[in-house]
mmCIF file of C-alpha atoms in Angstrom:
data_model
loop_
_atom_site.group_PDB
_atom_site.id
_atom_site.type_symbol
_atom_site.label_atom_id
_atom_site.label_comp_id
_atom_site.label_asym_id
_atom_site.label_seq_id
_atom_site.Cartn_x
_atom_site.Cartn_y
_atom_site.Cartn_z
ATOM 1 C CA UNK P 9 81.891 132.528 113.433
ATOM 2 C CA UNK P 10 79.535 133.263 110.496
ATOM 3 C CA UNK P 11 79.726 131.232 107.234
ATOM 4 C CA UNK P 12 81.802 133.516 105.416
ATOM 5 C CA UNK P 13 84.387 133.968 107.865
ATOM 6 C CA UNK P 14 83.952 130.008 108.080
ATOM 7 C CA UNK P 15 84.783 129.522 104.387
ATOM 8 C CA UNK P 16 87.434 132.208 104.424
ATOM 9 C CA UNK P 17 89.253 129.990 106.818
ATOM 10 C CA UNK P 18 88.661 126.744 105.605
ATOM 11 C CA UNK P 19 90.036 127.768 102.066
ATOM 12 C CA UNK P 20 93.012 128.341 103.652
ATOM 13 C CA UNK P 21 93.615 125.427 105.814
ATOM 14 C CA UNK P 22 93.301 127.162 109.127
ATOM 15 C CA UNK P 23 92.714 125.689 112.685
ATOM 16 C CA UNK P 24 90.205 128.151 113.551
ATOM 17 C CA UNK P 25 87.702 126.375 111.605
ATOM 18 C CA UNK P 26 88.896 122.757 113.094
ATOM 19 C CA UNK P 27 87.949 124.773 116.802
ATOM 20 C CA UNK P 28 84.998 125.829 115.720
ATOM 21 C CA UNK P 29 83.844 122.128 114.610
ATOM 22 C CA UNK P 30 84.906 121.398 118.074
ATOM 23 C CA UNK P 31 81.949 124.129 119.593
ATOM 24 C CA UNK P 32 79.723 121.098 118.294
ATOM 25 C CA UNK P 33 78.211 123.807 115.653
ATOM 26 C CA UNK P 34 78.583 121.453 113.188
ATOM 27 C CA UNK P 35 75.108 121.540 110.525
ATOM 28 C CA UNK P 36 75.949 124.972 110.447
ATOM 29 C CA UNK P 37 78.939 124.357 108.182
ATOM 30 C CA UNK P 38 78.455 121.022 106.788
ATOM 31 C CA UNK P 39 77.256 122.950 102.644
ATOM 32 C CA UNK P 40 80.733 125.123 103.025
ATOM 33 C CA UNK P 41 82.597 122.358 104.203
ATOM 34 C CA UNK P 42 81.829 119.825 101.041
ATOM 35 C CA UNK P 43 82.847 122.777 98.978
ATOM 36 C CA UNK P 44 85.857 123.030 100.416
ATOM 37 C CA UNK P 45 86.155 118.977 100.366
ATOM 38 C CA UNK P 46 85.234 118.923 96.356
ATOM 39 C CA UNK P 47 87.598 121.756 95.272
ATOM 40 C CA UNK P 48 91.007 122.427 95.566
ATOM 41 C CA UNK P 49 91.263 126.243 96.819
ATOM 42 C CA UNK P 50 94.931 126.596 98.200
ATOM 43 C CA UNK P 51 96.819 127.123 95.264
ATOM 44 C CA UNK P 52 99.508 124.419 96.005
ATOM 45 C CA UNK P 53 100.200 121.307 93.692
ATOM 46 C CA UNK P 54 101.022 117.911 95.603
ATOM 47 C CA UNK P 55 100.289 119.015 98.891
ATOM 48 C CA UNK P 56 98.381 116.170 100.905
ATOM 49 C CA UNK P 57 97.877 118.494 103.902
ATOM 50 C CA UNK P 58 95.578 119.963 102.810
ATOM 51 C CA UNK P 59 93.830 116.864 102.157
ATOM 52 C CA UNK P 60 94.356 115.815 105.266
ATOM 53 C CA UNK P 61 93.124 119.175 106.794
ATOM 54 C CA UNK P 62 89.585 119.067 104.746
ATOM 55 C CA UNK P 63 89.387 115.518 105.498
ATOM 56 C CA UNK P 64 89.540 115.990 109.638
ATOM 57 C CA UNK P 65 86.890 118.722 108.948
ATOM 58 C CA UNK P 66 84.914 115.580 107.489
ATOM 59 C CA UNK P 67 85.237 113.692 110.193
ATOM 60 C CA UNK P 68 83.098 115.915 112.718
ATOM 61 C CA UNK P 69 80.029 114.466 110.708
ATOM 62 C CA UNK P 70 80.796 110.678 111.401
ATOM 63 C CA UNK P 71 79.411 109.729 108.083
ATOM 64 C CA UNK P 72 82.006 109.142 105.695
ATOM 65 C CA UNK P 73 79.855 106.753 103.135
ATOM 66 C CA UNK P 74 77.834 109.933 102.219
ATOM 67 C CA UNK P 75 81.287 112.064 101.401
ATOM 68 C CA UNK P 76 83.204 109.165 99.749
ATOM 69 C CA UNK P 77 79.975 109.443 97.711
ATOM 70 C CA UNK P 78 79.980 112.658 96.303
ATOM 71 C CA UNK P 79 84.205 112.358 96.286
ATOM 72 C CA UNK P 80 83.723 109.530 93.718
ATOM 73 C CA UNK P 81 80.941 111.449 91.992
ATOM 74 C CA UNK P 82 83.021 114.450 91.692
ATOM 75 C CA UNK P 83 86.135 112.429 90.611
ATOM 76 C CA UNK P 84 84.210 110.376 87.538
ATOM 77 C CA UNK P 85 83.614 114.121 86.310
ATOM 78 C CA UNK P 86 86.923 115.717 86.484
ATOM 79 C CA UNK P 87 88.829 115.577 83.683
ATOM 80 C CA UNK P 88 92.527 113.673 84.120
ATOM 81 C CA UNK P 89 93.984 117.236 82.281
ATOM 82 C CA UNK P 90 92.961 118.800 85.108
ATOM 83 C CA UNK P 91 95.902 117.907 87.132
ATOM 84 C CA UNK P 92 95.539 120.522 90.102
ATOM 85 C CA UNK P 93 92.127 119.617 90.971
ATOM 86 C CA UNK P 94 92.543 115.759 90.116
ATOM 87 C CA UNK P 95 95.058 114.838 92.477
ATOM 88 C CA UNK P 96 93.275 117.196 95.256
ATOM 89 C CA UNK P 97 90.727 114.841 94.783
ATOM 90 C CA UNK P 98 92.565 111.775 94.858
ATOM 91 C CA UNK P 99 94.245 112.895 98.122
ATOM 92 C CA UNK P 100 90.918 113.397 99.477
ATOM 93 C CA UNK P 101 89.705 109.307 98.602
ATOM 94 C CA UNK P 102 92.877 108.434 100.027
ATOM 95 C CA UNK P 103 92.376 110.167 103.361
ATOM 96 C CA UNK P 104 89.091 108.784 103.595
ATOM 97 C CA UNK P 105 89.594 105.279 102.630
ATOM 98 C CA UNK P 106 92.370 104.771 104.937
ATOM 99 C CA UNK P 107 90.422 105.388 108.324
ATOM 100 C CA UNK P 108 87.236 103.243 106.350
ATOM 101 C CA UNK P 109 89.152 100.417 105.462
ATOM 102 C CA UNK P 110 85.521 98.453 105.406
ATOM 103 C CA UNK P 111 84.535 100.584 102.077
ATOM 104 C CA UNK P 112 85.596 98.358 98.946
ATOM 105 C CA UNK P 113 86.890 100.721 95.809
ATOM 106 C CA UNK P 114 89.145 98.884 94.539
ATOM 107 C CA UNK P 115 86.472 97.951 91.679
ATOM 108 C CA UNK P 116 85.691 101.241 90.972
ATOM 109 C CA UNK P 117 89.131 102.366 90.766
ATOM 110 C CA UNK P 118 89.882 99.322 88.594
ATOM 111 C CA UNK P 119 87.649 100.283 86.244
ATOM 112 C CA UNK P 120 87.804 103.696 86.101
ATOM 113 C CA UNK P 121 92.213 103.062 85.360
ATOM 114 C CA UNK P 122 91.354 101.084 82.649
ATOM 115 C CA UNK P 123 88.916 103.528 81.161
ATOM 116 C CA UNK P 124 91.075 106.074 81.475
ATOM 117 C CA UNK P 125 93.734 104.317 79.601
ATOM 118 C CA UNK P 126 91.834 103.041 76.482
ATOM 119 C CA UNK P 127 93.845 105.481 74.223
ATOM 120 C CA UNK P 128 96.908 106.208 73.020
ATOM 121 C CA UNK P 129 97.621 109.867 73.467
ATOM 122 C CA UNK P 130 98.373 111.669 76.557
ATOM 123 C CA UNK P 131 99.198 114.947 77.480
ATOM 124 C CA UNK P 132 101.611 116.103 80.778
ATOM 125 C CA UNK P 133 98.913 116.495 82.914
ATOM 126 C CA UNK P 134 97.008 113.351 82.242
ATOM 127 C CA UNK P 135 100.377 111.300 82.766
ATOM 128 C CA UNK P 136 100.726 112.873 86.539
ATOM 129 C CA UNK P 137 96.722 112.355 87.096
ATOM 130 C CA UNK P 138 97.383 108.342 85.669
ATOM 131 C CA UNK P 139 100.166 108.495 88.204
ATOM 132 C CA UNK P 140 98.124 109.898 91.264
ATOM 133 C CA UNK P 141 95.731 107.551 91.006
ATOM 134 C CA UNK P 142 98.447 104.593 90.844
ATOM 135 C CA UNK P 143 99.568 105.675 93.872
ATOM 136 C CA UNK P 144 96.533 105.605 95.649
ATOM 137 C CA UNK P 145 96.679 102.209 95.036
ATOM 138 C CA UNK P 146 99.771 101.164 96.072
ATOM 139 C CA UNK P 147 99.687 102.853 98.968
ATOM 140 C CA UNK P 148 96.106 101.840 99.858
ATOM 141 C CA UNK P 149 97.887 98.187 98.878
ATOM 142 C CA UNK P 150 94.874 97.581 97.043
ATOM 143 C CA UNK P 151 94.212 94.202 95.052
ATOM 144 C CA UNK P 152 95.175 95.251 91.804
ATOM 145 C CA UNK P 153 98.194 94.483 89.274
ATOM 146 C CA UNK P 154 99.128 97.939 87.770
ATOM 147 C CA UNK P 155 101.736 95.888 86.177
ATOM 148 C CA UNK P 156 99.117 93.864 84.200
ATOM 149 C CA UNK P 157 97.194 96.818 83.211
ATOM 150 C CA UNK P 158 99.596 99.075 81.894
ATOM 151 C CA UNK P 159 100.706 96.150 79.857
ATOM 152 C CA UNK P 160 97.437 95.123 78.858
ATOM 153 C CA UNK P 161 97.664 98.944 77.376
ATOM 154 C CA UNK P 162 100.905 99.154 75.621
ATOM 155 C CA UNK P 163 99.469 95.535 73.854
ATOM 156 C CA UNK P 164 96.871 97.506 72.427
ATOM 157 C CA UNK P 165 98.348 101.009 72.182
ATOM 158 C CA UNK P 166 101.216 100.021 70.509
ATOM 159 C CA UNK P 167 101.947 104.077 69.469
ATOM 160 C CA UNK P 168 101.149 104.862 73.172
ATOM 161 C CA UNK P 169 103.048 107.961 74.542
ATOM 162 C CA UNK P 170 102.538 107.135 78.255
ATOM 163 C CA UNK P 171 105.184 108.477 80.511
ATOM 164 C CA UNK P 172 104.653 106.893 83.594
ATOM 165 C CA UNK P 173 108.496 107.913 84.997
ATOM 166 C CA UNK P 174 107.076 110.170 88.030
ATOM 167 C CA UNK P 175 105.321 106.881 89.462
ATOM 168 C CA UNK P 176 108.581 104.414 88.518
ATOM 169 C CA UNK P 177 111.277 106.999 90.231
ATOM 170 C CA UNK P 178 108.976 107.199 93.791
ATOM 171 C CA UNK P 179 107.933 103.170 93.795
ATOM 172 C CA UNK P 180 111.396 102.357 92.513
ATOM 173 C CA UNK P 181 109.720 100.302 90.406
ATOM 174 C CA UNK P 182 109.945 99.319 86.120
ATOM 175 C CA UNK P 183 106.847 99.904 83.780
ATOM 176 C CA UNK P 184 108.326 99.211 80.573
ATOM 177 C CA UNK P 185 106.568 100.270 77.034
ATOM 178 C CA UNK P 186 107.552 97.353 75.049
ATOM 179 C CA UNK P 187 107.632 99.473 72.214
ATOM 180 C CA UNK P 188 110.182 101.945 73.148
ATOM 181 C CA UNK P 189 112.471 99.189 75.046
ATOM 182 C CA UNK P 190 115.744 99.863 73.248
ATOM 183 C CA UNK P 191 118.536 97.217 72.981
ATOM 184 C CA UNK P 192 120.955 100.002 73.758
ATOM 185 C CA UNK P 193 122.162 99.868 77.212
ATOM 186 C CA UNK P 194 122.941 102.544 79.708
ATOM 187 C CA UNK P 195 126.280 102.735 79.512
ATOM 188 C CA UNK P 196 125.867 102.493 75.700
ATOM 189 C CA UNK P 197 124.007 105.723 75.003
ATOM 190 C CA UNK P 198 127.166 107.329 76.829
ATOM 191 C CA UNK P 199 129.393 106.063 74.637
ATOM 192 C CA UNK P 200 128.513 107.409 71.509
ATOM 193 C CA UNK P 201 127.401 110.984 70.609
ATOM 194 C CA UNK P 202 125.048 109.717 67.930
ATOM 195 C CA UNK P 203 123.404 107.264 70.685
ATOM 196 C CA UNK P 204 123.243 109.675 73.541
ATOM 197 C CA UNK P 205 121.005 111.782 71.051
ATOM 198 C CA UNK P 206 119.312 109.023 69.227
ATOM 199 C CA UNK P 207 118.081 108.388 72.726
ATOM 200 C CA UNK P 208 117.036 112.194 73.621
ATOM 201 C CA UNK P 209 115.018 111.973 70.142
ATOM 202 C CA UNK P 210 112.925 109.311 71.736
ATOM 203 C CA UNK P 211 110.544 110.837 74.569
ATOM 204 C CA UNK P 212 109.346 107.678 76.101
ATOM 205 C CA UNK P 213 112.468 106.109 76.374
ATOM 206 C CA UNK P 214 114.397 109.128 77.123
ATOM 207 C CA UNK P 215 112.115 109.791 80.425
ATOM 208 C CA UNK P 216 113.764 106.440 81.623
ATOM 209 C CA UNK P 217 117.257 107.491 81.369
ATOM 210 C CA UNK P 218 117.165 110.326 82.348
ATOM 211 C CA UNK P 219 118.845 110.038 85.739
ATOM 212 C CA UNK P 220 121.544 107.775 84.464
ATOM 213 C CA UNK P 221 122.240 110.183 81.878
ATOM 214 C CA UNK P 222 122.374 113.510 84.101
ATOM 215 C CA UNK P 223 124.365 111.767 86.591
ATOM 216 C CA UNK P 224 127.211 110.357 84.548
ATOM 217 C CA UNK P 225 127.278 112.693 80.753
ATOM 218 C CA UNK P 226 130.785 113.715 80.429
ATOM 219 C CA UNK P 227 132.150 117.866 79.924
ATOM 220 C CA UNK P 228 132.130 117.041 76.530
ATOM 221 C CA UNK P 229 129.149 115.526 75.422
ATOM 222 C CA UNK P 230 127.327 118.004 77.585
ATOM 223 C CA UNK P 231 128.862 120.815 75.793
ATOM 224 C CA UNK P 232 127.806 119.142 72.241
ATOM 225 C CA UNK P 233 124.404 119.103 73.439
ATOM 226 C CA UNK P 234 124.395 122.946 74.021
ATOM 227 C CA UNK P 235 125.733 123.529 70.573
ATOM 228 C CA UNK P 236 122.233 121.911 69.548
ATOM 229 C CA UNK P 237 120.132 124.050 71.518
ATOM 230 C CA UNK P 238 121.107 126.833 69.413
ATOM 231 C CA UNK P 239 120.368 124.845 65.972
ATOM 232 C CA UNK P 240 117.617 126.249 64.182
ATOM 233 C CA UNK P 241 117.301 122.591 62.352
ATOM 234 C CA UNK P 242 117.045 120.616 65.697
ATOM 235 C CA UNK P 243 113.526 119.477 66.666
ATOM 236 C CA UNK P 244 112.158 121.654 69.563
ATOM 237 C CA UNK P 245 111.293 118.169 71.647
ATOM 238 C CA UNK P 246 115.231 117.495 71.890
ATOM 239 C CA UNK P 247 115.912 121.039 72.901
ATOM 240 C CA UNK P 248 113.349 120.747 75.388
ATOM 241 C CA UNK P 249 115.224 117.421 76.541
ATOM 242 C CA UNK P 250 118.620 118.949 76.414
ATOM 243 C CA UNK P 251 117.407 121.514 78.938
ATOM 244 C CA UNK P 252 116.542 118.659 80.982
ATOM 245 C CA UNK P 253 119.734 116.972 81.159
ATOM 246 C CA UNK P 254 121.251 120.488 81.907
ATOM 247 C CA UNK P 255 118.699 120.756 85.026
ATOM 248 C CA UNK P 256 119.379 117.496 86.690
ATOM 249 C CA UNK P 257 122.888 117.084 86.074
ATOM 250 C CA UNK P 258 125.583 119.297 87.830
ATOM 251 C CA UNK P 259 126.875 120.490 84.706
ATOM 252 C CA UNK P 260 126.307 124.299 85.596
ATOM 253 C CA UNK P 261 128.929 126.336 84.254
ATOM 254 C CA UNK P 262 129.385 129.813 83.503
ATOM 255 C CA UNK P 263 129.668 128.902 79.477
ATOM 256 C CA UNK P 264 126.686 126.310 79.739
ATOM 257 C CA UNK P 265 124.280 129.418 81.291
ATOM 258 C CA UNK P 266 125.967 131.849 79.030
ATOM 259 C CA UNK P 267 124.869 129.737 76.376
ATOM 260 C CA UNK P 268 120.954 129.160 78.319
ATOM 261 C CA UNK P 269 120.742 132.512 78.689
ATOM 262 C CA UNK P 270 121.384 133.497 74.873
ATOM 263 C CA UNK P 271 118.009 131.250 73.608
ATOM 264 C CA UNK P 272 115.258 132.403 76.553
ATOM 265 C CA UNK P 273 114.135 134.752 73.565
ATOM 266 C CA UNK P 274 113.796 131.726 70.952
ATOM 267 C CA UNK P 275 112.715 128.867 73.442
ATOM 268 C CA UNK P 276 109.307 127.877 73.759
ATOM 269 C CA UNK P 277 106.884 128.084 77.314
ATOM 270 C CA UNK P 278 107.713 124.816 78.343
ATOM 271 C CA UNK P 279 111.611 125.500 77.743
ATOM 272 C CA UNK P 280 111.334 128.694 79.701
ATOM 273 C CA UNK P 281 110.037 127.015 82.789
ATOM 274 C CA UNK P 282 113.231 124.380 82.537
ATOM 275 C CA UNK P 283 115.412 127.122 81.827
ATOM 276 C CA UNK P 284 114.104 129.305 84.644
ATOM 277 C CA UNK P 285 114.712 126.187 87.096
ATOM 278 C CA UNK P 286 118.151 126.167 86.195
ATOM 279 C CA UNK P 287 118.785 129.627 86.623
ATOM 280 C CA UNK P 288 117.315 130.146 89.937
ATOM 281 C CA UNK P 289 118.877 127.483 91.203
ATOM 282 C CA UNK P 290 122.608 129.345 90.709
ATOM 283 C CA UNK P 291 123.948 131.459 93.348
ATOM 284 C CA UNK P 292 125.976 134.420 92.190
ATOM 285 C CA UNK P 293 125.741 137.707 92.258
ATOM 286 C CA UNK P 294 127.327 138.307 88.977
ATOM 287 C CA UNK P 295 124.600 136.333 87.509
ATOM 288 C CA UNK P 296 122.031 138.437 88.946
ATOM 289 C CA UNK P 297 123.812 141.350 87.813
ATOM 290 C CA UNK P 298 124.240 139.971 83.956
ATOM 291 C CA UNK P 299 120.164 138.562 83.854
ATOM 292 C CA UNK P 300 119.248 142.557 85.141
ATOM 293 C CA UNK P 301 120.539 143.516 81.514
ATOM 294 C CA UNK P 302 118.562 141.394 79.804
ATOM 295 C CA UNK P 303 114.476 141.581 80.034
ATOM 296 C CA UNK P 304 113.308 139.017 81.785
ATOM 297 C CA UNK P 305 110.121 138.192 83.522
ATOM 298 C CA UNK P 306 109.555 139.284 86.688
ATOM 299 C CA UNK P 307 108.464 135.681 88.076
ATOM 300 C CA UNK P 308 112.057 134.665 87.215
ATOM 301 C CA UNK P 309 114.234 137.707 88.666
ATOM 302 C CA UNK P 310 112.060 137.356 91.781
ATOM 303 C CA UNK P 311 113.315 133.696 92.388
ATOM 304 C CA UNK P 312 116.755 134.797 91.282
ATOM 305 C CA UNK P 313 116.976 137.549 94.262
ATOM 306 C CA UNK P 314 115.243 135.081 96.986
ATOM 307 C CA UNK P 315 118.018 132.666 96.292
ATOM 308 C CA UNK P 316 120.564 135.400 96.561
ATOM 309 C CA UNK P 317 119.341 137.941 98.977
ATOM 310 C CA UNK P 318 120.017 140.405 100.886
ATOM 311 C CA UNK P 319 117.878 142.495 102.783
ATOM 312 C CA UNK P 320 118.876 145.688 100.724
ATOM 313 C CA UNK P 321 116.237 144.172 97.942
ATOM 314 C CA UNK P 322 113.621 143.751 100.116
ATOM 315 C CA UNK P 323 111.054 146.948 98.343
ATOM 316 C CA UNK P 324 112.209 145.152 95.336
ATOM 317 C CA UNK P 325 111.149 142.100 95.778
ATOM 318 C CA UNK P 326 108.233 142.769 98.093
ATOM 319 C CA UNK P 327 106.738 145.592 95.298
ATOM 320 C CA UNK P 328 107.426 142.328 92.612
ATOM 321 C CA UNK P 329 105.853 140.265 94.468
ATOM 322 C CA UNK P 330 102.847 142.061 95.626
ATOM 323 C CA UNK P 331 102.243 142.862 91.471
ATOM 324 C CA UNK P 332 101.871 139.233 90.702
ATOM 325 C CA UNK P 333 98.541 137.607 89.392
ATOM 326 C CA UNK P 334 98.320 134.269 91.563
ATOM 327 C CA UNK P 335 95.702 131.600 89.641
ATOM 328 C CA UNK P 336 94.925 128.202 89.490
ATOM 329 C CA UNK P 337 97.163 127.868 85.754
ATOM 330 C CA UNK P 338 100.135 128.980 87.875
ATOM 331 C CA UNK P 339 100.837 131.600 85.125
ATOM 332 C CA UNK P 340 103.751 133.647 87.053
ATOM 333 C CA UNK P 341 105.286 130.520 88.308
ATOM 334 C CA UNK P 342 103.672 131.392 91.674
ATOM 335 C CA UNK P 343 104.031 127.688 92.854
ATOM 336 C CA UNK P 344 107.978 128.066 92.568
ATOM 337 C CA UNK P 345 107.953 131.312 94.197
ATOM 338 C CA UNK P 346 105.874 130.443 97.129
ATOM 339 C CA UNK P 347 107.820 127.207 97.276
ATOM 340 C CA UNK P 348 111.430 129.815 97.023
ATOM 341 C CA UNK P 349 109.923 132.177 99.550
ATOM 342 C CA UNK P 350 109.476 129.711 102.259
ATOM 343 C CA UNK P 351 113.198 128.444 101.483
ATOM 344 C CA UNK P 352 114.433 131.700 101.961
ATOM 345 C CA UNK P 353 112.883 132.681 105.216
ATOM 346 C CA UNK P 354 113.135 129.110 106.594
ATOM 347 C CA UNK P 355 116.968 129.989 106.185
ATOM 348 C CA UNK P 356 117.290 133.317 108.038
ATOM 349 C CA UNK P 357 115.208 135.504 109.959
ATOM 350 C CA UNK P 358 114.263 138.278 107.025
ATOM 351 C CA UNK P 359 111.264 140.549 107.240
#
């Protein structure tokens, strides 16, 4: 195998390379395979597989010091926006540390949380990198008290917007921003109109009840909350909430997408996504049939006919599919088509 045919199967996670490793051909490959190892080429978010993949190509060299090396290098550089490559990377250090439980980090990573948290504004992306790297630590069950850190930040942050929900819901665990702790219980902001949307004003606090809220709002508070999505005067923040509620919860009813359909053309990117979630998530062919009136995009119609297909749209979906631009800012939704593709082929045996 020459080097490009090497690095055209190593980008893609497949075995051939692992048997070629095997030949004992190994300083042959060792430049493509750190590539490979330092960037994230298989256009998948949260797959450790891969990880582990690149990091059994790693292994063939038996020196794991000089890769953690340039893993930690390459980590201090990326930026915590950088989601995609970020937790790649963070997969990577935790393949590697586990089978090199000799090699100390927990310093470094110590340090670099902390520095990474000496501010007060955070975007999406930054909050999932914050939580990647938390999770490396827990699972490595490393020697230090995220607990005392994040409140060591929220004592000096006190305007923080932090939203460290994704790691709380997997480690069933409570990170609480002082700030934001509200005296209203959970089966308070339920009982009220004016509370239920006092707390979907507040973003922080909101991300924590979340789950209580989609799993116990009532027909009619749900349906008040769609009457605001249509409110020119409401904040776009609580729409984008609202949407949220409506995703989780199993509030789906003809009115409530009647009414989700009628603002795609008003709503903003990040509403779209939710909004697209919801919808592809619906099976009925008179849906399908109503949404083929209205223009939509064709990342969203292709998810729509997956999850209700027949093999009569197969040229239809292939030709839509085959049209798509596939990057690295996901910006057909290819992630949730891939990820609806291999649903809908796992379920039957279509072409």
């Amino acid at each position: 195998m020459n080097l490009d045919e090497f690095l055209w199967h190593a980008k893609r996670g497949h075995g051939e390379c692992i048997l070629e490793m095997k030949k004992g051909n190994i300083s042959n490959f060792k430049d493509i395979i750190k590539k490979v190892f330092l960037n994230n080429y298989a256009f998948l978010i949260n797959d450790e597989y891969r990880s582990a993949y690149v990091c059994e190509l790693v292994g063939f060299y038996n020196d794991d010091k000089y890769f953690l090396d340039i893993l930690w290098k390459k980590i201090i550089r990326t930026k915590l926006i950088n989601y995609y490559t970020f937790d790649y990377l963070i997969n990577n250090l935790y393949f590697i540390l586990l089978r090199n439980v000799d090699c100390n980090y927990e310093n470094k990573i110590k340090h670099f949380l902390l520095k990474n948290l000496n501010k007060e504004c955070f975007t999406s992306n930054e909050n999932y990198s914050i939580c990647s790297l938390m999770s490396l630590i827990v699972d490595l069950n490393m020697n230090i008290s995220i607990k005392e850190i994040v409140d060591r930040h929220y004592d000096l942050f006190n305007n923080s917007n932090l939203d460290l929900s994704y790691f709380e819901y997997c480690y069933h665990v409570s990170l609480k921003n002082k700030k934001n702790n509200s005296n209203l219980k959970n089966e308070e902001i339920l009982k009220s109109f004016n509370a239920l949307v006092e707390c979907v004003s507040d973003d922080n606090y909101f991300n924590k009840q979340l789950p209580y809220i989609a799993n116990n709002i009532s027909d009619k508070f749900c349906e008040l909350l769609l009457d605001l999505l249509d409110d020119g005067n409401v904040h776009s923040s609580i729409k984008t909430n609202i949407l949220k509620i409506i995703l989780y919860s199993k509030k789906k009813t003809n009115i409530t997408l009647d009414k989700i359909i009628g603002i795609i053309d008003k709503s903003t990117k990040d509403q779209k996504t939710i909004i697209y979630d919801i919808l592809s998530t619906m099976k009925s062919k008179k849906l399908l049939s109503k949404l083929y009136k209205i223009k939509l995009e064709d990342s969203l119609l292709i998810r729509l006919i997956l999850n209700n297909y027949s093999e009569d749209k197969y040229e239809e979906v292939h030709n839509k599919i085959a049209k798509l631009k596939i990057d690295y800012a996901n910006s057909n939704n290819w992630f949730e088509i891939e990820s609806d593709l291999i649903k809908c082929t796992n379920k039957k045996k279509y072409r």
